[in-house]
Every structure is written in structure tokens, then in C-alpha cells.
Amino acid sequence: MPDDDVFLALANPVRRRLLEILVDGPLTAGDLAGRFDLSRPAVAEHLQVLRRAGLVRDEPSGRQRHYHLTAEPLADVGDWLHPFERFWHHRLRTLADFLEEDS
């Protein structure tokens, strides 16, 4: 089961968006901050939460730090969610069958 820190990190929409951005490759904190209407310190705090949860890692490069997505904790979340997907697939199939009967 994924660590609670991972779920807490994913609960925030800014942090989820940061992860979505990092899918395309590493970026500096400044580059990431430029994509939000937030202060750089606010984005840095979100990155710190993601780093503590193991969802990103930072790599120093001169005076900057590049942030990289760390996908392993997300795979753990996917594995944890898998049994619930079967529940929803069954429910959606039942709904589709019901709707087809009324047509």
C-alpha cells in the first residue's frame, strides 16, 4: 500500500499539476513556478512536499535544482487502485446494459 505521504501530496491540485508538468521531463523550480500564479516560495513548498513523499527528486546543477518525476510511488498507487477499477467497470457495464434495454 502506498505511503500516506503520497496520498497527502496527491490531494493538492497544484502538486498534481506539478507532476503532470514533470512527465515531459525535468525542470528547474523557477521554470515550474513560472507556470503558476503562485509565488516561487509557494511552489517551492509544494515541491518539498512532493520530494518528501518520494514523488520527485531534485538534482543540483550549478546554482539551480532540476526536479525530476519519480514514478515508482505512482505505480504503487495504481496497484492499490486496481481492485477498485474492477468495481467501477462492473458498475458501468451494468449501467450500459440498463440503458441499452431502454432504447
Tab-separated table of C-alpha atoms in Angstrom:
chain	number	residue	atom	x	y	z
A	1	MET	CA	0.000	0.000	0.000
A	2	PRO	CA	1.335	3.455	-0.842
A	3	ASP	CA	2.624	5.643	1.956
A	4	ASP	CA	0.139	8.153	3.407
A	5	ASP	CA	2.529	10.953	2.415
A	6	VAL	CA	1.918	10.053	-1.236
A	7	PHE	CA	-1.853	10.389	-0.865
A	8	LEU	CA	-1.476	13.651	1.057
A	9	ALA	CA	0.787	15.015	-1.668
A	10	LEU	CA	-1.639	13.967	-4.409
A	11	ALA	CA	-4.586	15.555	-2.593
A	12	ASN	CA	-3.495	19.047	-3.672
A	13	PRO	CA	-4.305	20.197	-7.247
A	14	VAL	CA	-1.119	22.295	-7.534
A	15	ARG	CA	1.018	19.287	-6.677
A	16	ARG	CA	-0.884	17.078	-9.124
A	17	ARG	CA	-0.301	19.704	-11.831
A	18	LEU	CA	3.409	19.846	-10.985
A	19	LEU	CA	3.619	16.084	-11.510
A	20	GLU	CA	1.759	16.373	-14.823
A	21	ILE	CA	4.238	19.015	-15.996
A	22	LEU	CA	7.238	16.914	-14.957
A	23	VAL	CA	6.021	13.990	-17.074
A	24	ASP	CA	7.596	15.796	-20.036
A	25	GLY	CA	10.988	15.978	-18.339
A	26	PRO	CA	12.923	17.706	-15.582
A	27	LEU	CA	12.578	21.440	-14.967
A	28	THR	CA	14.041	23.944	-12.553
A	29	ALA	CA	11.994	25.303	-9.675
A	30	GLY	CA	11.929	28.676	-11.454
A	31	ASP	CA	10.590	27.135	-14.666
A	32	LEU	CA	7.916	25.335	-12.686
A	33	ALA	CA	6.987	28.448	-10.704
A	34	GLY	CA	6.568	30.364	-13.963
A	35	ARG	CA	3.657	28.109	-14.884
A	36	PHE	CA	1.578	29.096	-11.850
A	37	ASP	CA	0.051	32.242	-10.428
A	38	LEU	CA	1.853	31.477	-7.187
A	39	SER	CA	4.990	32.864	-5.616
A	40	ARG	CA	8.231	30.950	-6.056
A	41	PRO	CA	8.317	30.160	-2.310
A	42	ALA	CA	4.797	28.694	-2.532
A	43	VAL	CA	5.807	26.457	-5.443
A	44	ALA	CA	8.981	25.518	-3.552
A	45	GLU	CA	6.841	24.377	-0.609
A	46	HIS	CA	4.753	22.180	-2.914
A	47	LEU	CA	7.933	20.713	-4.409
A	48	GLN	CA	9.209	19.998	-0.897
A	49	VAL	CA	6.025	18.031	-0.094
A	50	LEU	CA	6.399	16.073	-3.338
A	51	ARG	CA	10.055	15.388	-2.571
A	52	ARG	CA	9.285	14.148	0.958
A	53	ALA	CA	6.637	11.834	-0.490
A	54	GLY	CA	9.200	10.472	-2.964
A	55	LEU	CA	7.243	11.700	-5.994
A	56	VAL	CA	10.024	13.974	-7.246
A	57	ARG	CA	13.765	14.135	-6.788
A	58	ASP	CA	15.915	17.190	-7.180
A	59	GLU	CA	19.305	17.322	-8.789
A	60	PRO	CA	21.633	20.259	-8.220
A	61	SER	CA	23.060	21.809	-11.362
A	62	GLY	CA	25.182	24.837	-10.576
A	63	ARG	CA	23.017	27.352	-8.744
A	64	GLN	CA	19.783	25.667	-9.832
A	65	ARG	CA	17.984	22.489	-8.927
A	66	HIS	CA	16.278	20.379	-11.556
A	67	TYR	CA	13.202	18.462	-10.447
A	68	HIS	CA	12.518	15.015	-11.888
A	69	LEU	CA	9.369	12.925	-11.630
A	70	THR	CA	9.812	9.724	-9.629
A	71	ALA	CA	7.178	7.339	-10.937
A	72	GLU	CA	7.564	4.390	-8.546
A	73	PRO	CA	5.204	5.751	-5.850
A	74	LEU	CA	2.622	6.450	-8.555
A	75	ALA	CA	2.877	2.844	-9.723
A	76	ASP	CA	2.176	1.773	-6.130
A	77	VAL	CA	-0.948	3.978	-6.139
A	78	GLY	CA	-2.035	2.396	-9.438
A	79	ASP	CA	-1.547	-1.083	-7.982
A	80	TRP	CA	-3.581	-0.116	-4.924
A	81	LEU	CA	-6.392	1.328	-7.079
A	82	HIS	CA	-6.575	-1.682	-9.416
A	83	PRO	CA	-9.163	-3.681	-7.404
A	84	PHE	CA	-11.431	-0.629	-7.349
A	85	GLU	CA	-11.250	-0.319	-11.142
A	86	ARG	CA	-12.927	-3.717	-11.451
A	87	PHE	CA	-15.753	-2.445	-9.242
A	88	TRP	CA	-16.307	0.591	-11.467
A	89	HIS	CA	-16.051	-1.397	-14.694
A	90	HIS	CA	-18.757	-3.735	-13.424
A	91	ARG	CA	-20.968	-0.818	-12.351
A	92	LEU	CA	-20.534	0.961	-15.681
A	93	ARG	CA	-21.253	-2.242	-17.606
A	94	THR	CA	-24.456	-2.708	-15.582
A	95	LEU	CA	-25.473	0.886	-16.360
A	96	ALA	CA	-24.726	0.411	-20.075
A	97	ASP	CA	-26.812	-2.792	-20.157
A	98	PHE	CA	-29.680	-0.979	-18.441
A	99	LEU	CA	-29.536	1.924	-20.896
A	100	GLU	CA	-29.457	-0.439	-23.878
A	101	GLU	CA	-32.592	-2.200	-22.603
A	102	ASP	CA	-34.494	1.115	-22.509
A	103	SER	CA	-33.504	2.047	-26.054
